[in-house]
Amino acid sequence: MAFTIMSVVLPLLIPTPINPSIKYTTAIPIISLVGLTIQPIVSFLFHPGSSMLLKAYQTVNRGLRGLVLMILAHAYMDSFTWYMDNAIILGLINSSLIMPPLSMAYFITVVSLSVFIFIVGFRVLDYVIRRAHFN
């Protein structure tokens, strides 16, 4: 939601791009809207999955390792759009590079990471619970 709001407000705050040959005002809203669209799915998979993984790591006395891994995954998922938005504004990359390759790679990895964490978290926690039940 914050990215969508900022994509509307940002062109008002910075009336001309730092690099005038780059039209960042068209790329940022599209990236933000795609992110807003897939966010509920990603959130539904990532947060329960990371919770299950953290519980499993705690059960085998590796809670800190699990916490660090989940912080890194969460930082990647939350920060990449912000980095892309700023890279366009600063003229480090152009919007044609952002749209197909970088945004697609980012959104595919975010969805894949969420699905992976959910599946692994569910399986590992199920295994830990069954192992505890039989011991």
CSV table of C-alpha atoms in Angstrom, one decimal, residues 14-133:
chain,number,residue,atom,x,y,z
A,14,ILE,CA,10.1,15.5,-7.7
A,15,PRO,CA,8.6,17.4,-10.7
A,16,THR,CA,11.5,16.6,-13.0
A,17,PRO,CA,13.6,13.4,-13.0
A,18,ILE,CA,17.3,13.7,-12.0
A,19,ASN,CA,18.1,12.2,-15.4
A,20,PRO,CA,15.7,13.9,-17.8
A,21,SER,CA,15.9,11.1,-20.5
A,22,ILE,CA,14.3,8.6,-18.1
A,23,LYS,CA,10.5,8.5,-17.7
A,24,TYR,CA,10.2,7.0,-14.2
A,25,THR,CA,6.6,8.1,-13.6
A,26,THR,CA,5.2,5.3,-15.8
A,27,ALA,CA,7.3,2.4,-14.4
A,28,ILE,CA,6.9,3.0,-10.7
A,29,PRO,CA,3.0,2.8,-10.6
A,30,ILE,CA,2.9,-0.4,-12.7
A,31,ILE,CA,5.5,-2.1,-10.5
A,32,SER,CA,3.7,-1.0,-7.4
A,33,LEU,CA,0.3,-2.2,-8.6
A,34,VAL,CA,1.6,-5.6,-9.6
A,35,GLY,CA,3.2,-5.8,-6.1
A,36,LEU,CA,-0.1,-4.8,-4.5
A,37,THR,CA,-1.9,-7.4,-6.5
A,38,ILE,CA,0.3,-10.3,-5.5
A,39,GLN,CA,0.9,-9.1,-2.0
A,40,PRO,CA,-2.0,-11.0,-0.3
A,41,ILE,CA,-1.0,-14.3,-1.8
A,42,VAL,CA,2.7,-13.8,-0.9
A,43,SER,CA,1.7,-12.6,2.6
A,44,PHE,CA,-0.6,-15.6,3.2
A,45,LEU,CA,2.1,-18.1,2.2
A,46,PHE,CA,5.2,-16.3,3.6
A,47,HIS,CA,4.1,-15.4,7.1
A,48,PRO,CA,2.6,-18.7,8.2
A,49,GLY,CA,5.5,-20.5,6.5
A,50,SER,CA,8.1,-18.5,8.3
A,51,SER,CA,6.3,-18.9,11.6
A,52,MET,CA,6.3,-22.7,11.1
A,53,LEU,CA,10.0,-22.7,10.1
A,54,LEU,CA,10.9,-20.5,13.1
A,55,LYS,CA,9.0,-22.9,15.5
A,56,ALA,CA,10.8,-25.9,13.9
A,57,TYR,CA,14.2,-24.2,14.3
A,58,GLN,CA,13.4,-23.4,17.9
A,59,THR,CA,12.4,-27.0,18.5
A,60,VAL,CA,15.9,-28.2,17.4
A,61,ASN,CA,17.6,-25.4,19.3
A,62,ARG,CA,18.5,-23.4,16.2
A,63,GLY,CA,16.1,-20.5,16.8
A,64,LEU,CA,18.7,-17.8,16.1
A,65,ARG,CA,19.6,-19.3,12.7
A,66,GLY,CA,16.0,-19.5,11.8
A,67,LEU,CA,15.4,-15.9,12.8
A,68,VAL,CA,18.3,-14.7,10.8
A,69,LEU,CA,17.2,-16.6,7.7
A,70,MET,CA,13.6,-15.3,8.0
A,71,ILE,CA,14.9,-11.7,8.5
A,72,LEU,CA,17.0,-12.0,5.4
A,73,ALA,CA,14.1,-13.4,3.4
A,74,HIS,CA,11.7,-10.7,4.6
A,75,ALA,CA,14.2,-7.9,3.9
A,76,TYR,CA,14.6,-9.2,0.4
A,77,MET,CA,10.9,-9.3,-0.2
A,78,ASP,CA,10.1,-5.9,1.3
A,79,SER,CA,13.0,-3.9,0.0
A,80,PHE,CA,13.6,-4.8,-3.7
A,81,THR,CA,10.7,-2.6,-5.1
A,82,TRP,CA,12.0,0.3,-3.1
A,83,TYR,CA,15.5,-0.2,-4.5
A,84,MET,CA,14.1,-0.4,-8.1
A,85,ASP,CA,12.0,2.8,-7.6
A,86,ASN,CA,15.0,4.7,-6.3
A,87,ALA,CA,17.3,3.4,-9.1
A,88,ILE,CA,14.9,4.7,-11.7
A,89,ILE,CA,14.6,8.1,-10.0
A,90,LEU,CA,18.3,8.5,-9.7
A,91,GLY,CA,18.9,7.4,-13.3
A,92,LEU,CA,20.9,4.4,-12.4
A,93,ILE,CA,18.7,2.2,-14.6
A,94,ASN,CA,16.1,3.0,-17.1
A,95,SER,CA,12.4,2.0,-17.0
A,96,SER,CA,12.7,-0.3,-20.0
A,97,LEU,CA,15.2,-2.5,-18.0
A,98,ILE,CA,12.8,-2.4,-15.0
A,99,MET,CA,9.6,-3.5,-16.6
A,100,PRO,CA,10.3,-6.9,-18.2
A,101,PRO,CA,13.5,-8.4,-16.8
A,102,LEU,CA,14.0,-7.0,-13.3
A,103,SER,CA,10.4,-6.8,-12.1
A,104,MET,CA,9.6,-10.2,-13.5
A,105,ALA,CA,12.6,-11.7,-11.9
A,106,TYR,CA,11.8,-10.1,-8.6
A,107,PHE,CA,8.1,-11.1,-8.5
A,108,ILE,CA,8.9,-14.6,-9.6
A,109,THR,CA,11.5,-15.0,-6.9
A,110,VAL,CA,9.2,-13.5,-4.2
A,111,VAL,CA,6.3,-15.8,-5.1
A,112,SER,CA,8.6,-18.8,-5.3
A,113,LEU,CA,10.3,-18.0,-2.0
A,114,SER,CA,7.0,-17.7,-0.3
A,115,VAL,CA,5.7,-21.0,-1.7
A,116,PHE,CA,9.0,-22.7,-0.8
A,117,ILE,CA,9.0,-21.3,2.8
A,118,PHE,CA,5.4,-22.3,3.3
A,119,ILE,CA,5.9,-25.9,2.0
A,120,VAL,CA,9.2,-26.4,3.8
A,121,GLY,CA,7.8,-24.9,7.0
A,122,PHE,CA,4.8,-27.1,6.9
A,123,ARG,CA,6.7,-30.3,6.3
A,124,VAL,CA,9.5,-29.6,8.8
A,125,LEU,CA,7.0,-28.6,11.6
A,126,ASP,CA,4.9,-31.7,10.8
A,127,TYR,CA,8.0,-33.8,11.0
A,128,VAL,CA,9.1,-32.2,14.3
A,129,ILE,CA,5.6,-32.7,15.8
A,130,ARG,CA,5.5,-36.4,14.8
A,131,ARG,CA,9.0,-37.0,16.1
A,132,ALA,CA,8.1,-35.4,19.4
A,133,HIS,CA,4.9,-37.4,19.6
